Amino acid sequence: MLYRPFEKRLNTELGKHELHRAQWTIIYYLENFNPATLVELSNYQGVEKPTITRTVGQLEELGYVEHVRGKDKREKRMQLTEAGKQLYQDVRETVDAYEVEILRGISEEDLKTAIRVMDDIRKNITQSGDGEVGTSET
Amino acid sequence: MLYRPFEKRLNTELGKHELHRAQWTIIYYLENFNPATLVELSNYQGVEKPTITRTVGQLEELGYVEHVRGKDKREKRMQLTEAGKQLYQDVRETVDAYEVEILRGISEEDLKTAIRVMDDIRKNITQSGDGEVGTSET
DNA sequence: AAAATTAGTTACCAATGATAACTGTTATCA
DNA sequence: TGATAACAGTTATCATTGGTAACTAATTTT
């Protein structure tokens, strides 16, 4: 419930670069974990594969990502193109400014605590009810 | 980005009661701020009016909310029906259990801090870029 | 009384996600 | 080794949730 205004505003910021949130999330991940498979992205985002297929397809058409083949012919490893890297930098500026703005008046320490708590919560969620992580039930 | 698993899991929990998130949010608000207008709900959720009209319509058909007319014939004040109140209680149990689970291992104090930070962030967001709150620029 | 504002609706469309059923590819194992 | 299982990705289709534009009816402003 707390994320609606957040997402709304983020979309506005991304709109300046004609990007959508789902696309940005993938670019963001690739910048940090270059070449990644679709399954990797799927797990990271907690989203089904077809959704990733679609979004990656868009980014490919836009020229922001390309795929490099590895040994395993099944998987499609994706990486950022030059244009993609440039876009990341550009968006980063916008998003950074946005972050500074929404974090106004919050102490460094409280923020750290909040981030840690959020992370713990995420771990709790993904480790239990989802049945996706670590529960290898043949 | 941090809320995807959260929403996913919440939807699973709500699914047990054949509810969706958007519907639950409205029921939740009504339980606390009985009779509320659609505009009120719209502002609270940071969502446009047509979206609210639709969801409230669903809840009305399901028999969870009903509208009481006030003086102003334009507005449609909604309140929970008996069935709606009952549903709230039932879902509350599910959601409470869920909350306990995802907050495992987080100290009372850290949680308080995190909540405060989140709230501050929300205030920062709604007070600036949206141009919706308090900026009466004729 | 006319004009502007407000609450809500209708009719669209877009973004994001899910499922089911499928094709190739690689691993397993009997 | 050959059948079978598991895995990565795709296609097609649907549902949820959101948005815009254009409208009606009721209420305020001027």
CSV table of C-alpha atoms (C1' of nucleotides) in Angstrom, one decimal:
chain,number,residue,atom,x,y,z
A,1,MET,CA,0.0,0.0,0.0
A,2,LEU,CA,2.9,2.3,0.6
A,3,TYR,CA,4.4,1.8,-2.8
A,4,ARG,CA,1.7,3.3,-5.0
A,5,PRO,CA,2.9,6.9,-4.9
A,6,PHE,CA,6.5,5.6,-5.2
A,7,GLU,CA,5.8,3.7,-8.3
A,8,LYS,CA,3.7,6.5,-9.7
A,9,ARG,CA,6.5,8.9,-9.3
A,10,LEU,CA,9.1,6.5,-10.5
A,11,ASN,CA,7.2,6.0,-13.7
A,12,THR,CA,7.0,9.7,-14.2
A,13,GLU,CA,10.8,9.9,-13.9
A,14,LEU,CA,11.4,7.0,-16.2
A,15,GLY,CA,8.9,8.5,-18.7
A,16,LYS,CA,11.5,11.2,-19.3
A,17,HIS,CA,13.6,8.5,-21.0
A,18,GLU,CA,10.6,6.8,-22.5
A,19,LEU,CA,11.1,3.8,-20.3
A,20,HIS,CA,8.8,1.7,-18.1
A,21,ARG,CA,9.5,0.3,-14.8
A,22,ALA,CA,9.7,-3.3,-15.9
A,23,GLN,CA,12.2,-2.3,-18.5
A,24,TRP,CA,14.3,-0.3,-16.1
A,25,THR,CA,14.5,-3.1,-13.6
A,26,ILE,CA,16.1,-5.3,-16.2
A,27,ILE,CA,18.6,-2.7,-17.4
A,28,TYR,CA,19.4,-2.1,-13.8
A,29,TYR,CA,20.1,-5.7,-13.1
A,30,LEU,CA,22.2,-6.1,-16.2
A,31,GLU,CA,24.3,-3.2,-15.4
A,32,ASN,CA,25.3,-5.0,-12.2
A,33,PHE,CA,25.2,-8.6,-13.2
A,34,ASN,CA,26.2,-8.6,-16.9
A,35,PRO,CA,25.4,-11.2,-19.0
A,36,ALA,CA,22.4,-12.7,-17.4
A,37,THR,CA,19.9,-15.4,-18.5
A,38,LEU,CA,16.2,-14.8,-18.7
A,39,VAL,CA,15.7,-17.3,-15.9
A,40,GLU,CA,18.1,-15.4,-13.7
A,41,LEU,CA,16.1,-12.2,-14.4
A,42,SER,CA,12.9,-14.1,-13.7
A,43,ASN,CA,14.1,-15.3,-10.3
A,44,TYR,CA,15.5,-11.9,-9.4
A,45,GLN,CA,12.3,-10.1,-10.1
A,46,GLY,CA,10.0,-12.8,-8.8
A,47,VAL,CA,8.1,-12.8,-12.1
A,48,GLU,CA,7.3,-15.6,-14.5
A,49,LYS,CA,9.4,-16.3,-17.6
A,50,PRO,CA,6.9,-15.1,-20.3
A,51,THR,CA,6.8,-11.7,-18.7
A,52,ILE,CA,10.6,-11.5,-18.9
A,53,THR,CA,10.6,-12.8,-22.5
A,54,ARG,CA,8.4,-10.0,-23.5
A,55,THR,CA,10.2,-7.2,-21.7
A,56,VAL,CA,13.6,-8.3,-22.8
A,57,GLY,CA,12.2,-8.5,-26.3
A,58,GLN,CA,11.2,-4.8,-26.1
A,59,LEU,CA,14.6,-3.8,-24.9
A,60,GLU,CA,16.2,-5.8,-27.7
A,61,GLU,CA,14.1,-4.0,-30.3
A,62,LEU,CA,15.1,-0.7,-28.7
A,63,GLY,CA,18.7,-1.6,-29.1
A,64,TYR,CA,19.5,-1.5,-25.4
A,65,VAL,CA,20.4,-5.2,-24.9
A,66,GLU,CA,21.8,-8.0,-27.1
A,67,HIS,CA,22.4,-11.6,-26.5
A,68,VAL,CA,25.7,-13.5,-26.4
A,69,ARG,CA,25.5,-17.2,-26.8
A,70,GLY,CA,27.4,-19.4,-24.4
A,71,LYS,CA,27.8,-23.2,-24.4
A,72,ASP,CA,24.3,-24.1,-23.4
A,73,LYS,CA,22.2,-23.5,-26.4
A,74,ARG,CA,19.1,-23.4,-24.4
A,75,GLU,CA,19.8,-20.3,-22.5
A,76,LYS,CA,19.9,-16.7,-23.8
A,77,ARG,CA,22.4,-14.7,-22.0
A,78,MET,CA,21.7,-11.0,-22.3
A,79,GLN,CA,24.0,-8.0,-21.9
A,80,LEU,CA,23.7,-4.3,-22.3
A,81,THR,CA,24.7,-2.7,-25.6
A,82,GLU,CA,26.6,0.6,-25.7
A,83,ALA,CA,23.3,2.4,-26.0
A,84,GLY,CA,22.0,0.4,-23.1
A,85,LYS,CA,25.0,1.4,-20.9
A,86,GLN,CA,24.6,5.0,-21.9
A,87,LEU,CA,20.9,4.9,-21.1
A,88,TYR,CA,21.7,3.4,-17.7
A,89,GLN,CA,23.9,6.4,-16.9
A,90,ASP,CA,21.3,8.9,-18.1
A,91,VAL,CA,18.5,7.4,-16.1
A,92,ARG,CA,20.7,6.9,-13.1
A,93,GLU,CA,21.1,10.7,-12.9
A,94,THR,CA,17.4,11.3,-13.0
A,95,VAL,CA,16.7,8.5,-10.5
A,96,ASP,CA,19.5,9.7,-8.2
A,97,ALA,CA,18.0,13.1,-8.1
A,98,TYR,CA,14.7,11.6,-7.4
A,99,GLU,CA,16.2,9.6,-4.6
A,100,VAL,CA,17.8,12.5,-2.9
A,101,GLU,CA,14.5,14.3,-3.1
A,102,ILE,CA,12.4,11.6,-1.5
A,103,LEU,CA,15.0,11.0,1.2
A,104,ARG,CA,15.0,14.6,2.3
A,105,GLY,CA,15.2,14.9,6.1
A,106,ILE,CA,15.9,11.3,6.8
A,107,SER,CA,19.0,10.5,8.8
A,108,GLU,CA,21.7,8.3,7.4
A,109,GLU,CA,21.4,5.9,10.3
A,110,ASP,CA,17.6,5.5,10.1
A,111,LEU,CA,17.8,4.9,6.4
A,112,LYS,CA,20.3,2.2,6.9
A,113,THR,CA,18.1,0.5,9.5
A,114,ALA,CA,15.1,0.8,7.2
A,115,ILE,CA,17.0,-0.8,4.3
A,116,ARG,CA,18.1,-3.6,6.5
A,117,VAL,CA,14.6,-4.2,7.8
A,118,MET,CA,13.2,-4.2,4.2
A,119,ASP,CA,15.9,-6.7,3.2
A,120,ASP,CA,15.1,-9.0,6.1
A,121,ILE,CA,11.4,-8.9,5.2
A,122,ARG,CA,12.1,-9.8,1.6
A,123,LYS,CA,14.2,-12.7,2.8
A,124,ASN,CA,11.5,-13.9,5.1
A,125,ILE,CA,9.0,-13.7,2.2
A,126,THR,CA,11.0,-15.5,-0.4
A,127,GLN,CA,12.2,-18.2,2.0
A,128,SER,CA,8.8,-19.3,3.1
A,129,GLY,CA,5.5,-19.1,1.3
A,130,ASP,CA,6.8,-19.0,-2.3
A,131,GLY,CA,8.1,-22.5,-2.6
A,132,GLU,CA,10.6,-21.2,-5.1
A,133,VAL,CA,13.8,-20.7,-3.2
A,134,GLY,CA,15.7,-23.6,-1.8
A,135,THR,CA,12.8,-26.0,-1.4
A,136,SER,CA,13.8,-28.8,-3.7
A,137,GLU,CA,10.8,-31.0,-3.3
A,138,THR,CA,11.2,-33.6,-6.0
B,1,MET,CA,11.6,-3.3,-6.8
B,2,LEU,CA,11.4,-4.6,-3.2
B,3,TYR,CA,7.7,-5.0,-3.2
B,4,ARG,CA,7.2,-7.6,-5.9
B,5,PRO,CA,7.5,-10.6,-3.7
B,6,PHE,CA,5.5,-8.8,-1.1
B,7,GLU,CA,2.6,-8.2,-3.4
B,8,LYS,CA,2.8,-11.6,-4.9
B,9,ARG,CA,2.5,-13.2,-1.5
B,10,LEU,CA,-0.2,-10.9,-0.4
B,11,ASN,CA,-2.2,-11.8,-3.4
B,12,THR,CA,-1.9,-15.4,-2.5
B,13,GLU,CA,-3.1,-14.8,0.9
B,14,LEU,CA,-6.0,-12.7,-0.3
B,15,GLY,CA,-6.8,-15.3,-2.9
B,16,LYS,CA,-7.9,-17.6,0.0
B,17,HIS,CA,-10.8,-15.2,0.4
B,18,GLU,CA,-11.3,-14.7,-3.3
B,19,LEU,CA,-10.2,-11.1,-3.0
B,20,HIS,CA,-7.7,-9.0,-5.0
B,21,ARG,CA,-5.4,-6.4,-3.6
B,22,ALA,CA,-7.2,-3.4,-5.0
B,23,GLN,CA,-10.4,-4.6,-3.4
B,24,TRP,CA,-8.8,-5.3,-0.1
B,25,THR,CA,-7.3,-1.9,0.1
B,26,ILE,CA,-10.7,-0.4,-0.1
B,27,ILE,CA,-12.2,-2.7,2.5
B,28,TYR,CA,-9.3,-1.9,4.7
B,29,TYR,CA,-9.8,1.8,4.4
B,30,LEU,CA,-13.5,1.6,5.0
B,31,GLU,CA,-13.1,-0.4,8.2
B,32,ASN,CA,-11.1,2.5,9.6
B,33,PHE,CA,-12.8,5.4,8.0
B,34,ASN,CA,-16.3,4.5,7.6
B,35,PRO,CA,-18.4,6.0,5.2
B,36,ALA,CA,-16.0,7.4,2.7
B,37,THR,CA,-16.5,9.0,-0.7
B,38,LEU,CA,-14.9,7.7,-3.9
B,39,VAL,CA,-12.8,10.8,-4.1
B,40,GLU,CA,-11.5,10.1,-0.6
B,41,LEU,CA,-10.6,6.6,-1.6
B,42,SER,CA,-9.0,7.9,-4.7
B,43,ASN,CA,-6.8,10.4,-2.9
B,44,TYR,CA,-5.9,7.8,-0.2
B,45,GLN,CA,-4.7,5.3,-2.7
B,46,GLY,CA,-3.2,7.8,-5.1
B,47,VAL,CA,-5.3,6.3,-7.9
B,48,GLU,CA,-7.6,8.0,-10.4
B,49,LYS,CA,-11.3,8.0,-9.9
B,50,PRO,CA,-12.4,5.6,-12.7
B,51,THR,CA,-10.2,2.9,-11.1
B,52,ILE,CA,-12.0,3.4,-7.8
B,53,THR,CA,-15.4,3.4,-9.4
B,54,ARG,CA,-14.7,0.1,-10.9
B,55,THR,CA,-13.4,-1.6,-7.8
B,56,VAL,CA,-16.1,-0.2,-5.6
B,57,GLY,CA,-18.6,-1.5,-8.1
B,58,GLN,CA,-17.2,-5.0,-7.8
B,59,LEU,CA,-17.4,-4.8,-4.0
B,60,GLU,CA,-20.9,-3.6,-4.2
B,61,GLU,CA,-21.9,-6.5,-6.4
B,62,LEU,CA,-20.2,-8.9,-4.0
B,63,GLY,CA,-22.3,-7.4,-1.2
B,64,TYR,CA,-19.4,-6.1,0.8
B,65,VAL,CA,-20.2,-2.4,0.6
B,66,GLU,CA,-23.3,-0.3,0.2
B,67,HIS,CA,-23.8,3.4,-0.2
B,68,VAL,CA,-25.5,5.8,2.1
B,69,ARG,CA,-26.6,9.1,0.8
B,70,GLY,CA,-25.8,12.3,2.5
B,71,LYS,CA,-26.8,15.8,1.8
B,72,ASP,CA,-24.5,16.3,-1.2
B,73,LYS,CA,-26.2,14.3,-4.0
B,74,ARG,CA,-23.1,14.3,-6.0
B,75,GLU,CA,-21.1,12.2,-3.7
B,76,LYS,CA,-21.5,8.5,-3.1
B,77,ARG,CA,-20.6,7.7,0.5
B,78,MET,CA,-19.7,4.0,0.9
B,79,GLN,CA,-19.7,1.8,4.0
B,80,LEU,CA,-19.1,-1.8,4.8
B,81,THR,CA,-22.1,-4.1,5.0
B,82,GLU,CA,-22.3,-6.8,7.7
B,83,ALA,CA,-20.8,-9.2,5.2
B,84,GLY,CA,-18.1,-6.7,4.5
B,85,LYS,CA,-17.2,-6.3,8.2
B,86,GLN,CA,-17.2,-10.1,8.6
B,87,LEU,CA,-14.9,-10.4,5.6
B,88,TYR,CA,-12.5,-7.8,7.1
B,89,GLN,CA,-12.2,-9.8,10.3
B,90,ASP,CA,-11.6,-13.1,8.4
B,91,VAL,CA,-9.0,-11.6,6.1
B,92,ARG,CA,-7.4,-9.8,9.0
B,93,GLU,CA,-6.6,-13.1,10.6
B,94,THR,CA,-4.9,-14.3,7.4
B,95,VAL,CA,-3.0,-11.1,6.9
B,96,ASP,CA,-1.9,-10.9,10.5
B,97,ALA,CA,-0.5,-14.4,10.4
B,98,TYR,CA,1.3,-13.4,7.2
B,99,GLU,CA,2.7,-10.3,8.9
B,100,VAL,CA,4.0,-12.1,11.9
B,101,GLU,CA,5.7,-14.5,9.5
B,102,ILE,CA,7.4,-11.9,7.3
B,103,LEU,CA,8.5,-9.9,10.3
B,104,ARG,CA,10.2,-12.8,11.9
B,105,GLY,CA,13.5,-11.9,13.6
B,106,ILE,CA,13.1,-8.1,13.3
B,107,SER,CA,13.3,-6.1,16.5
B,108,GLU,CA,10.4,-4.0,17.6
B,109,GLU,CA,12.6,-0.9,17.5
B,110,ASP,CA,14.0,-1.4,14.1
B,111,LEU,CA,10.6,-2.0,12.7
B,112,LYS,CA,9.4,1.2,14.2
B,113,THR,CA,12.2,3.1,12.6
B,114,ALA,CA,11.6,1.5,9.3
B,115,ILE,CA,7.9,2.4,9.4
B,116,ARG,CA,8.7,6.0,10.3
B,117,VAL,CA,11.2,6.2,7.5
B,118,MET,CA,8.7,4.8,5.0
B,119,ASP,CA,6.2,7.2,6.1
B,120,ASP,CA,8.6,10.1,5.8
B,121,ILE,CA,9.4,9.0,2.3
B,122,ARG,CA,5.8,8.8,1.3
B,123,LYS,CA,5.3,12.3,2.6
B,124,ASN,CA,8.2,13.6,0.6
B,125,ILE,CA,6.9,12.0,-2.5
B,126,THR,CA,3.3,13.2,-2.2
B,127,GLN,CA,4.4,16.7,-1.2
B,128,SER,CA,6.6,17.4,-4.2
B,129,GLY,CA,6.4,15.9,-7.6
B,130,ASP,CA,2.8,15.0,-7.8
B,131,GLY,CA,1.2,18.4,-7.9
B,132,GLU,CA,-1.8,16.9,-6.2
B,133,VAL,CA,-1.5,17.8,-2.6
B,134,GLY,CA,-1.7,21.3,-1.3
B,135,THR,CA,-0.6,23.0,-4.5
B,136,SER,CA,-3.6,25.2,-5.3
B,137,GLU,CA,-2.3,26.8,-8.4
B,138,THR,CA,-5.4,28.4,-9.9
C,1,DA,C1',-28.4,33.6,-13.1
C,2,DA,C1',-24.0,32.3,-15.4
C,3,DA,C1',-19.7,30.1,-14.9
C,4,DA,C1',-16.7,27.2,-12.5
C,5,DT,C1',-15.8,23.5,-9.7
C,6,DT,C1',-16.7,18.9,-7.9
C,7,DA,C1',-18.2,13.8,-7.7
C,8,DG,C1',-18.8,10.2,-10.2
C,9,DT,C1',-19.3,7.5,-14.6
C,10,DT,C1',-18.5,5.5,-19.3
C,11,DA,C1',-15.7,4.0,-22.8
C,12,DC,C1',-11.7,3.3,-24.1
C,13,DC,C1',-6.4,1.8,-23.9
C,14,DA,C1',-1.7,0.4,-21.8
C,15,DA,C1',1.5,-1.9,-18.6
C,16,DT,C1',2.4,-5.8,-16.1
C,17,DG,C1',1.6,-10.1,-14.6
C,18,DA,C1',-0.1,-15.2,-14.8
C,19,DT,C1',-1.2,-20.0,-17.0
C,20,DA,C1',-1.1,-23.6,-20.3
C,21,DA,C1',0.9,-25.7,-23.8
C,22,DC,C1',4.6,-26.0,-26.7
C,23,DT,C1',9.8,-26.5,-28.9
C,24,DG,C1',14.5,-27.3,-28.4
C,25,DT,C1',18.5,-28.6,-25.5
C,26,DT,C1',20.9,-30.8,-21.9
C,27,DA,C1',21.3,-34.2,-17.9
C,28,DT,C1',20.1,-38.3,-15.7
C,29,DC,C1',19.9,-43.1,-15.1
C,30,DA,C1',18.7,-47.9,-16.0
D,1,DT,C1',23.4,-45.8,-25.1
D,2,DG,C1',18.8,-44.7,-25.5
D,3,DA,C1',14.7,-43.3,-23.1
D,4,DT,C1',13.2,-40.0,-19.9
D,5,DA,C1',13.3,-36.2,-17.1
D,6,DA,C1',14.5,-31.5,-16.4
D,7,DC,C1',15.5,-27.0,-18.0
D,8,DA,C1',15.3,-22.4,-20.9
D,9,DG,C1',12.7,-20.0,-23.5
D,10,DT,C1',8.5,-18.9,-26.5
D,11,DT,C1',3.6,-18.2,-28.0
D,12,DA,C1',-1.0,-17.4,-27.2
D,13,DT,C1',-4.3,-15.9,-24.3
D,14,DC,C1',-6.3,-14.0,-20.2
D,15,DA,C1',-6.8,-11.0,-15.8
D,16,DT,C1',-5.7,-7.2,-12.9
D,17,DT,C1',-4.7,-2.7,-12.2
D,18,DG,C1',-3.8,1.6,-13.7
D,19,DG,C1',-4.5,5.8,-16.9
D,20,DT,C1',-7.0,9.6,-20.2
D,21,DA,C1',-10.7,11.8,-22.5
D,22,DA,C1',-15.1,13.2,-22.5
D,23,DC,C1',-19.2,13.3,-20.3
D,24,DT,C1',-23.5,14.2,-16.7
D,25,DA,C1',-25.4,15.9,-12.6
D,26,DA,C1',-25.0,18.5,-8.4
D,27,DT,C1',-23.1,22.3,-5.9
D,28,DT,C1',-20.4,26.8,-5.3
D,29,DT,C1',-18.6,31.1,-6.8
D,30,DT,C1',-19.0,35.3,-8.6
